[in-house]
Coordinates of C-alpha atoms and ligand atoms in Angstrom, one line a residue:
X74 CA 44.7 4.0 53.3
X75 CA 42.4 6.8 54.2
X76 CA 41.3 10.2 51.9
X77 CA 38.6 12.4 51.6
X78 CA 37.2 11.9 47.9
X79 CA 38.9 9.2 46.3
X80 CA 38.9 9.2 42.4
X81 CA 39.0 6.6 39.6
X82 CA 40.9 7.7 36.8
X83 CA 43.5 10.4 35.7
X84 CA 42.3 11.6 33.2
X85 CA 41.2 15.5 32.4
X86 CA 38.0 14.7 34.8
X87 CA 40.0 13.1 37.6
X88 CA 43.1 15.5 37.2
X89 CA 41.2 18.6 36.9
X90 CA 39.1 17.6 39.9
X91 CA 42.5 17.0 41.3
X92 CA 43.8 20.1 41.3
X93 CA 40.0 21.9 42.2
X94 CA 39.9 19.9 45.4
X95 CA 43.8 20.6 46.6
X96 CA 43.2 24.4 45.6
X97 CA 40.3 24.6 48.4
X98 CA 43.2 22.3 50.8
X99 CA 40.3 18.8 50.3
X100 CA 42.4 15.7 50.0
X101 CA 42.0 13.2 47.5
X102 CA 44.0 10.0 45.9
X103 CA 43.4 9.4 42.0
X104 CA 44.0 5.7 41.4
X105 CA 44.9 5.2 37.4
X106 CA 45.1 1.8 36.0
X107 CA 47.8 2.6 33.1
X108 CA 51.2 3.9 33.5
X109 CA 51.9 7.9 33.8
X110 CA 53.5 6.9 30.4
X111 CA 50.5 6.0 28.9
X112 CA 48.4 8.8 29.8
X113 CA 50.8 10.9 29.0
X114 CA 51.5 9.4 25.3
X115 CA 47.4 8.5 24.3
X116 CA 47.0 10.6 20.8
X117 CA 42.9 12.0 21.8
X118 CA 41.4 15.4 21.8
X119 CA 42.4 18.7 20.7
X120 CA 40.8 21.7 21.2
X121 CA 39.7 23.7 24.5
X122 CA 37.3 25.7 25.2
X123 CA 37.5 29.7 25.9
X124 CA 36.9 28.9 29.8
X125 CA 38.9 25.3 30.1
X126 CA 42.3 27.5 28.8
X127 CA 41.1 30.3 31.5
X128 CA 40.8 27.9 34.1
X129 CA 44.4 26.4 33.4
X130 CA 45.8 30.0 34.0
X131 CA 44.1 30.1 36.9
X132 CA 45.1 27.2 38.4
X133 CA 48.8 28.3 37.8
X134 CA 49.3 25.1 35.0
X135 CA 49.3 26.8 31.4
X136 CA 52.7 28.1 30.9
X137 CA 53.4 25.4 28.4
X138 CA 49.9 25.9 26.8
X139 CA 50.8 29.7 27.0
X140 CA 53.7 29.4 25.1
X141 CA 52.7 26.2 22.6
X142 CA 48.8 26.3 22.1
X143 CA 47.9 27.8 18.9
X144 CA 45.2 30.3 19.0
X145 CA 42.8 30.4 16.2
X146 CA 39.7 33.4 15.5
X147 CA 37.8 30.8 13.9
X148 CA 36.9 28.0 12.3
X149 CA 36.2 27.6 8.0
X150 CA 33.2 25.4 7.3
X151 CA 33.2 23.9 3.5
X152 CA 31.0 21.8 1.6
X153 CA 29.3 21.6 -2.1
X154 CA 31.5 24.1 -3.6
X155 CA 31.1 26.7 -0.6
X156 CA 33.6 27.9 1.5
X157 CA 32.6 30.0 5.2
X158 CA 35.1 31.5 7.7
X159 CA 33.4 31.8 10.7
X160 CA 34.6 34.9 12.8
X161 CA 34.6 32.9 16.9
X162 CA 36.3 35.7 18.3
X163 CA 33.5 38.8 16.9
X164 CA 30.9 36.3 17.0
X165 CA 31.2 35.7 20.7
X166 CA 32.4 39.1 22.1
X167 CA 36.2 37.8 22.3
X168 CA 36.4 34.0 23.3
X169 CA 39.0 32.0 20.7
X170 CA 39.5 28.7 19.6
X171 CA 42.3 27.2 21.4
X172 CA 44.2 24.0 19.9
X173 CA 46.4 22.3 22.4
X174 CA 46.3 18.7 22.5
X175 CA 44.9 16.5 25.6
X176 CA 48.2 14.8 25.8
X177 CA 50.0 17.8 26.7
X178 CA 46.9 19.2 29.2
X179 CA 47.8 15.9 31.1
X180 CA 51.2 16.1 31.6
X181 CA 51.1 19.6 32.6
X182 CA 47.9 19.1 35.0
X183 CA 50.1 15.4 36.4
X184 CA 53.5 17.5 36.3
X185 CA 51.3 20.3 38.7
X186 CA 49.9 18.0 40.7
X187 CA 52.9 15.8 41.4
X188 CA 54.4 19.3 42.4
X189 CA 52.2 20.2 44.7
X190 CA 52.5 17.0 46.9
X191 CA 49.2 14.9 45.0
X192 CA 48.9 11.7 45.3
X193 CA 48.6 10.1 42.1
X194 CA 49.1 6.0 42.3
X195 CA 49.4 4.4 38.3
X196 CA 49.4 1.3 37.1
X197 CA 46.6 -0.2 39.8
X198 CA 44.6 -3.2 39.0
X199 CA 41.3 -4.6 39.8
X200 CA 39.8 -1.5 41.0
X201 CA 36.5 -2.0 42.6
X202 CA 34.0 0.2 44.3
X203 CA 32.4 -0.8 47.4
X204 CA 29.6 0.3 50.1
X205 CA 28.7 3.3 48.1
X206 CA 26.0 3.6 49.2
X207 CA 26.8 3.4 53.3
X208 CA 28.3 6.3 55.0
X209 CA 32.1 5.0 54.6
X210 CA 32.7 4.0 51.1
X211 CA 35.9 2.4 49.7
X212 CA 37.9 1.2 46.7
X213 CA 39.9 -1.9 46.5
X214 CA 42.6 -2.1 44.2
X215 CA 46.7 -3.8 43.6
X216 CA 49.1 -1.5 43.3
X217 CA 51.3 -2.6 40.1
X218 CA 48.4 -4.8 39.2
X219 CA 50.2 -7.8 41.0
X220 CA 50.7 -6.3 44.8
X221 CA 49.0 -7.0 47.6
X222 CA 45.2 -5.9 47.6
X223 CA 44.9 -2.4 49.2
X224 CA 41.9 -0.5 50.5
X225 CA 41.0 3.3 50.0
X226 CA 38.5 4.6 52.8
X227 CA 37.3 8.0 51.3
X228 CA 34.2 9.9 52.1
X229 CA 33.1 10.1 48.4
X230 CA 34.0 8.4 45.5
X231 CA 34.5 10.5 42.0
X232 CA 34.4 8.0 39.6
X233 CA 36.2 9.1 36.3
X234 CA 37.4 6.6 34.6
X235 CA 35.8 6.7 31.2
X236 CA 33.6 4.8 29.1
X237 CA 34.8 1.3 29.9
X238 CA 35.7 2.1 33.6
X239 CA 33.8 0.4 36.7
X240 CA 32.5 3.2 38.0
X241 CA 29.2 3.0 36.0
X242 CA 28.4 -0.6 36.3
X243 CA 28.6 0.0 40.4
X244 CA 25.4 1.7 40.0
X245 CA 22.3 -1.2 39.9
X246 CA 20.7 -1.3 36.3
X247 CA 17.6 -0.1 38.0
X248 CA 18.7 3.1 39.2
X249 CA 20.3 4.6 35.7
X250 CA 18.9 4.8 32.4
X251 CA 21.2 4.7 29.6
X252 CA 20.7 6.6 26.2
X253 CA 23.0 5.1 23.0
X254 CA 23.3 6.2 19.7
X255 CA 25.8 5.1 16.8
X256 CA 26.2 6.9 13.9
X257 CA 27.1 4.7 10.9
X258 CA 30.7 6.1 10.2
X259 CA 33.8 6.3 12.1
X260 CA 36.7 9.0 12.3
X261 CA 40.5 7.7 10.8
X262 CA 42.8 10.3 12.4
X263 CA 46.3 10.7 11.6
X264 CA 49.7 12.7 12.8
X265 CA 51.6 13.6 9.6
X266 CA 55.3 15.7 9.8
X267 CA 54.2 18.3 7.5
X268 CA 53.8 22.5 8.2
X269 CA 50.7 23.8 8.4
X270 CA 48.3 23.9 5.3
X271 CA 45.7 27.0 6.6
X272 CA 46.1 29.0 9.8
X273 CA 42.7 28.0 11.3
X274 CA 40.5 24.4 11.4
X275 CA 38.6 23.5 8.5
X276 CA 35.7 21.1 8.8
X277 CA 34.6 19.3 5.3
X278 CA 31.7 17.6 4.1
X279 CA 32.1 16.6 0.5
X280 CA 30.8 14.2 -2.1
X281 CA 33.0 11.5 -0.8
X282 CA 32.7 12.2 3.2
X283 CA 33.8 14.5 6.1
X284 CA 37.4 15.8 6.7
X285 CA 39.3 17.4 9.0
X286 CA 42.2 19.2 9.0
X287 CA 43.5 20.6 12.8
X288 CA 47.4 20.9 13.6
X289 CA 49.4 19.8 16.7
X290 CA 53.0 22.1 16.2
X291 CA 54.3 24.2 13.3
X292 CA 55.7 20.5 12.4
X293 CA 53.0 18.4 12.7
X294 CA 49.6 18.0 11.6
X295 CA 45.9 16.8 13.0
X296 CA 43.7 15.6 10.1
X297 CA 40.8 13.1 10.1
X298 CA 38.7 11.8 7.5
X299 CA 35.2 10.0 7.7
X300 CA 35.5 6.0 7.1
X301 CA 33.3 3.0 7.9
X302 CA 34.5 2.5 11.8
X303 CA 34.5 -1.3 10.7
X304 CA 37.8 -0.6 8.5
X305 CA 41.2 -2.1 9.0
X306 CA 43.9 0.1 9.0
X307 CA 45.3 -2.2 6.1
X308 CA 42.7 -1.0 4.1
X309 CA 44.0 2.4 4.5
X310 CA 47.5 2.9 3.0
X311 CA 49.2 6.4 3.3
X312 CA 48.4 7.3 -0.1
X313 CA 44.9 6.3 -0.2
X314 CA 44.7 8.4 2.8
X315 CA 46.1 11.5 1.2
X316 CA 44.3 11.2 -2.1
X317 CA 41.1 11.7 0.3
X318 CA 41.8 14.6 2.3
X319 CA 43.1 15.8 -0.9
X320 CA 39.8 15.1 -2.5
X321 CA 37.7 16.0 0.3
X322 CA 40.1 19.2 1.5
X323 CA 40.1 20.8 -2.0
X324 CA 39.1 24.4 -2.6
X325 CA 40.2 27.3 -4.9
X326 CA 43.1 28.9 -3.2
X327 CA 44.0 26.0 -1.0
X328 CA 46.7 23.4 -1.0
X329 CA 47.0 20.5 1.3
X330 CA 51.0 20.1 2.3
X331 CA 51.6 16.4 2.6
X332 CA 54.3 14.7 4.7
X333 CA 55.2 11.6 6.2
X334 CA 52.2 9.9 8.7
X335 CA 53.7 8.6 11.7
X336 CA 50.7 7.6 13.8
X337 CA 46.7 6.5 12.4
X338 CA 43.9 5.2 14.3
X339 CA 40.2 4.8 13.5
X340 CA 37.6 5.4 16.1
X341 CA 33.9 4.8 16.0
X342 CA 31.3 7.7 16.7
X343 CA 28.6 7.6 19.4
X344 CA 26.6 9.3 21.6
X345 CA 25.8 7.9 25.1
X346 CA 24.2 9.3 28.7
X347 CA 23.9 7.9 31.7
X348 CA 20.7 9.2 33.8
X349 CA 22.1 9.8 36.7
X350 CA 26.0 10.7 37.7
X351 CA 24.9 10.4 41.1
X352 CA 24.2 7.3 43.3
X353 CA 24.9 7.3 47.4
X354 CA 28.4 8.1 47.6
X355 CA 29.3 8.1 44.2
X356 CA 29.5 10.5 41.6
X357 CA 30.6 10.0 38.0
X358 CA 32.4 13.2 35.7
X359 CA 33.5 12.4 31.8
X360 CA 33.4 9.7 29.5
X361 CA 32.6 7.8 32.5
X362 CA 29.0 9.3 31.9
X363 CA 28.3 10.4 28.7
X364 CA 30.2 10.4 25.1
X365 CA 30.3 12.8 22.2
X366 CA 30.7 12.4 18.7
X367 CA 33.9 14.1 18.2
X368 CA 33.0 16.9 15.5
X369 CA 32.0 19.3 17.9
X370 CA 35.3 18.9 20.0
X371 CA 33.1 18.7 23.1
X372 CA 34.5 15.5 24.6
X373 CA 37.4 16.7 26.9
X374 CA 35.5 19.7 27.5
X375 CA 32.1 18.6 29.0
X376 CA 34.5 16.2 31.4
X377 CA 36.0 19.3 32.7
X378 CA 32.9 21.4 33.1
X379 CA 31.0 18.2 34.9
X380 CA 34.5 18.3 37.8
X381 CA 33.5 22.2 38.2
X382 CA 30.3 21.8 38.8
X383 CA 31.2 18.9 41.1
X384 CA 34.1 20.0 43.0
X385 CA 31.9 23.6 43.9
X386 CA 29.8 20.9 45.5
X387 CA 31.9 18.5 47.5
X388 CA 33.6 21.8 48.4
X389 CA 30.3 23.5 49.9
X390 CA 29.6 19.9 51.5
X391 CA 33.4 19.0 52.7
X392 CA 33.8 22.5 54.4
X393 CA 30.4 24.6 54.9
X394 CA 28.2 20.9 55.9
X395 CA 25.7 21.9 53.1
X396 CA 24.9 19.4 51.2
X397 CA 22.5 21.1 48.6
X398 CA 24.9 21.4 45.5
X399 CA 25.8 18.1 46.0
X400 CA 22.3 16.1 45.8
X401 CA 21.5 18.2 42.7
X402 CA 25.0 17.7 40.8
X403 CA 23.5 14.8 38.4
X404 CA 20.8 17.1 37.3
X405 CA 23.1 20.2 37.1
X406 CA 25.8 18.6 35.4
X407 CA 23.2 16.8 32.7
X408 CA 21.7 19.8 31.8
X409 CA 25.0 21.2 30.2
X410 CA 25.8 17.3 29.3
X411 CA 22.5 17.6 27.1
X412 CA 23.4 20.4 25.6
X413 CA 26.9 19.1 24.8
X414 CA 25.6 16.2 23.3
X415 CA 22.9 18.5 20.9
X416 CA 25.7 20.5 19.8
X417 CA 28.1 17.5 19.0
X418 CA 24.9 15.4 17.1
X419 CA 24.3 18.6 15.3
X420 CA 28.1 19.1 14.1
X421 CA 28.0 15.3 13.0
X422 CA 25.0 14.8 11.6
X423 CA 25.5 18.2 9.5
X424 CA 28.7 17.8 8.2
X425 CA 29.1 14.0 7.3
X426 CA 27.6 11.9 4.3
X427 CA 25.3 9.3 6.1
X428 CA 25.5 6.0 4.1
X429 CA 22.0 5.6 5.5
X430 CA 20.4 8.6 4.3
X431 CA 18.8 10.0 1.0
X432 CA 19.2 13.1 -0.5
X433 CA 16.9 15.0 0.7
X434 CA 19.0 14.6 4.4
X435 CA 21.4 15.8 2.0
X436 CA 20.2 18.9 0.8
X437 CA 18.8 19.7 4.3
X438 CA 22.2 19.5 6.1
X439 CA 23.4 21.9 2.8
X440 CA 20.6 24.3 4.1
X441 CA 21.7 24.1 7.7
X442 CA 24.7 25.2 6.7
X443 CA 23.7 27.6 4.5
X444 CA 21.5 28.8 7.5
X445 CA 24.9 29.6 9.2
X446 CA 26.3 31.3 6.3
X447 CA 23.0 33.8 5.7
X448 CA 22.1 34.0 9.4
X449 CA 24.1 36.0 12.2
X450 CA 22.0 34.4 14.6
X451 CA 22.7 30.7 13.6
X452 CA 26.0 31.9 13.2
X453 CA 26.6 33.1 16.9
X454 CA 24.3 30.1 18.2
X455 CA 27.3 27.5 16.4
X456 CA 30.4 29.9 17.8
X457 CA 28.9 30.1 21.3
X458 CA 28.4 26.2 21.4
X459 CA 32.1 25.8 19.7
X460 CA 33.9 28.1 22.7
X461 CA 31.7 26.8 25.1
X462 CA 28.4 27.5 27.0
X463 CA 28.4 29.9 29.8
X464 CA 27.9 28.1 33.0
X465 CA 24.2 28.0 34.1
X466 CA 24.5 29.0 37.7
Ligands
LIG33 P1 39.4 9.5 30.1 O1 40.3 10.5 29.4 O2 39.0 8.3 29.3 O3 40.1 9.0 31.4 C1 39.7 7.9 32.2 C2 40.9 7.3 32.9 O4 40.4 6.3 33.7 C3 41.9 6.7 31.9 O5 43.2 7.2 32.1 C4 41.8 5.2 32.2 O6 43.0 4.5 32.0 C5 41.3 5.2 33.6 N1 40.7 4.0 34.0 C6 39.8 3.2 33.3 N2 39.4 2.1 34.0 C7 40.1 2.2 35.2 C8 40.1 1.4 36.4 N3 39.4 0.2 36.4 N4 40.9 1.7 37.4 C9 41.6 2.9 37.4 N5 41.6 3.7 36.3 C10 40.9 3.4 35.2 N6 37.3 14.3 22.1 C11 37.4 15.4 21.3 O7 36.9 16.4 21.6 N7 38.1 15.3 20.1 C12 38.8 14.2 19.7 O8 39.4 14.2 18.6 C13 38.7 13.0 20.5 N8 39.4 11.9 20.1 C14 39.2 10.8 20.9 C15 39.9 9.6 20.5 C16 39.7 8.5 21.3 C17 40.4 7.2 20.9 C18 39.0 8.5 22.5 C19 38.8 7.3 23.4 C20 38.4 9.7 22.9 C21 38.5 10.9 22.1 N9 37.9 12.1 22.5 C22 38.0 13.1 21.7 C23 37.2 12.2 23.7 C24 38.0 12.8 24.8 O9 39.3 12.4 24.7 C25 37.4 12.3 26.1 O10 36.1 12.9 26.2 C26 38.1 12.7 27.4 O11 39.3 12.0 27.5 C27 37.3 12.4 28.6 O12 38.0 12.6 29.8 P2 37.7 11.7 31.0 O13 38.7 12.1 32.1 O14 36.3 11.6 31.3 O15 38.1 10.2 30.6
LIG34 C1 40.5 18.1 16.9 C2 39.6 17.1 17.2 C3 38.3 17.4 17.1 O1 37.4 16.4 17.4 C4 37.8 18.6 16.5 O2 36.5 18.8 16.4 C5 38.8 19.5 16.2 C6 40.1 19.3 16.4 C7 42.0 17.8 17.0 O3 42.3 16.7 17.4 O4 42.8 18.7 16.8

């Protein structure tokens, strides 16, 4: 088989890039390693940014997200007794928060793509990336795992396959420096069958740990709490669960709606970079390169703004021969990575109880907040970060 870029993963990096390429009539084949079921059923990220919802329009996919997506002004912050709507929308001359889960964005960006003649292969297996840093890279992989081993020749390899994908690893130790850190909590999400308890998203940090409530339908309900990321579900029976949101949720003139949980997970919280996306022939866009702490709802995004920059580039290479856009793509796309990755540590660090700290961390993250509540300035620096960062050009 023979394309033009081919790309490891589907998911919002790979897709979107997808669809950016097609648009400007590049070829490219996405190889996925799970089943369009999968994909399309993994419970992740919720919230897009102003520009990510704009793009969607553009690209002809968001009738769904048009007619589903619930549009918030803003976000409430609460914690030690104080309550703080924050305004997005005046804040940041009109952008919104959009909640519209990640799930959906795939199957409309896979339905679109599908549409428009894509080639999409699922369910490969032993993926691996080869020559990349000759002049005629490929990928090896079996289609339904088990089939006979197949070769991609592409011109440039996009590897998006996320955090435990082998796009990374292709690139020697030597030539990438990696950046961890783990925070010493983890997130328990659940889906519950309940209306909605408040018409916007309210982030907690109370005596007994962070909380989240979001919402996926007028039927169903988004809420995480802080836990230790060690914890076994068992440990977390429905009631236990509510009795903390309840706890952590309360505030005068506010009543959490319970309902029946029909899906939990718990997920650890980290942030990680990889210096550089960019090595010979292959480029790397999402998880695949850095993580976010969730609290910022940066994750999904930053994976579509890192295909933007990176399809403008293989663009200007594929079809003008310049090159330019494309040998600085690592430290474009890391710039705005950074400042993803400030924003989300920020967002963590301020609204969770570290087991690890003291109180005087304690009272500082209280001032912080109270910062935001007193200051217009730190209050438009969090909403601009929260809809998303113009794009340095
Ligand atoms: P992914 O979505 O991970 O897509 C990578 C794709 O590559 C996957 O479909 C995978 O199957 C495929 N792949 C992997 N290995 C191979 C291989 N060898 N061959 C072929 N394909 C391969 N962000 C938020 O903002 N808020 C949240 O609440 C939130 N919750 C999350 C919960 C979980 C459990 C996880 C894992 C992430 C969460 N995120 C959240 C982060 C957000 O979902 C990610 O940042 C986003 O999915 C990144 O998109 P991506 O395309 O880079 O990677
Ligand atoms: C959701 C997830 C987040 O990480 C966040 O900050 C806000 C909302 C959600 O899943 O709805």
């Amino acid at each position: 088989m023979k394309t033009e870029i081919g790309i490891i993963g589907a998911g919002p990096a790979g897709l979107f890039l997808a669809h950016l390429l097609g648009r400007a009539g590049i070829e490219a084949v996405i190889l996925e390693s799970r089943t369009r079921e999968e994909v399309e059923g993994t419970i992740r990220a919720g919230v897009l940014e102003q520009w990510v919802v704009d793009l969607m329009r553009d690209l002809g996919l968001a009738a769904r997200l048009d007619q589903n997506a619930d549009f918030h002004t803003g976000i409430t912050l609460q914690w030690n007794g104080e309550r703080l709507h924050l305004d997005m929308r005046e804040l940041t001359g009109g952008k919104q928060v959009t909640v519209y889960p990640q799930h959906e964005v795939l199957r409309d960006l896979i339905a679109g793509l599908l549409a428009a003649g894509g080639d999409i292969r699922f369910g490969v297996g032993e993926t691996a990336l080869h020559e990349i840093t000759g002049e005629r890279p490929f990928i090896t992989f079996r289609p339904d795992k088990t089939g006979p081993e197949t070769r991609l020749d592409c011109a440039y390899i996009v590897g998006a396959d996320g955090y435990h994908g082998p796009s990374r690893q292709a690139i020697p130790e030597a030539a990438r420096r990696e950046f961890h850190k783990i925070y010493p909590f983890g997130w328990l999400g659940i889906l519950a069958r309940a209306p909605r308890s408040w018409h916007e998203l309210i982030y907690a940090n109370q005596a007994e740990g962070f909380a989240l409530l979001s919402t996926r339908s007028p039927d169903v309900q988004r809420l995480y709490l802080q836990c230790d990321p060690a914890d076994d579900l068992a440990l977390w029976p429905d009631r236990r669960i509510w009795d903390e949101l309840q706890a952590r949720l309360s505030a005068p003139g506010f009543t959490l709606i319970e309902g029946p949980i029909f899906q939990k997970g718990i997920i650890p919280l980290r942030s990680f970079v990889c210096e550089t996306m960019h090595y010979g022939r292959l480029f790397l866009a999402g998880d695949a390169a850095h993580i976010v702490p969730p609290t910022g709802a940066k994750g999904l995004n930053l994976a579509v703004a890192d295909v933007v920059v990176l399809a403008a580039a293989l663009i200007a290479r594929v079809q003008h021969n310049d090159g330019e856009k494309l040998a600085r793509y690592s430290e474009t796309a890391l710039r705005r990575v950074w400042k993803g990755e400030r924003f989300s540590w920020y967002m963590t660090t301020m609204l969770h109880r570290n087991p690890t700290e003291g109180e005087f961390e304690r009272r500082i993250h209280f001032a912080d907040l109270d910062f935001v509540r007193t200051s217009r300035a730190a209050a438009t620096a969090l909403a601009e970060n929260y809809v998303g960062l113009p794009f340095d050009r």
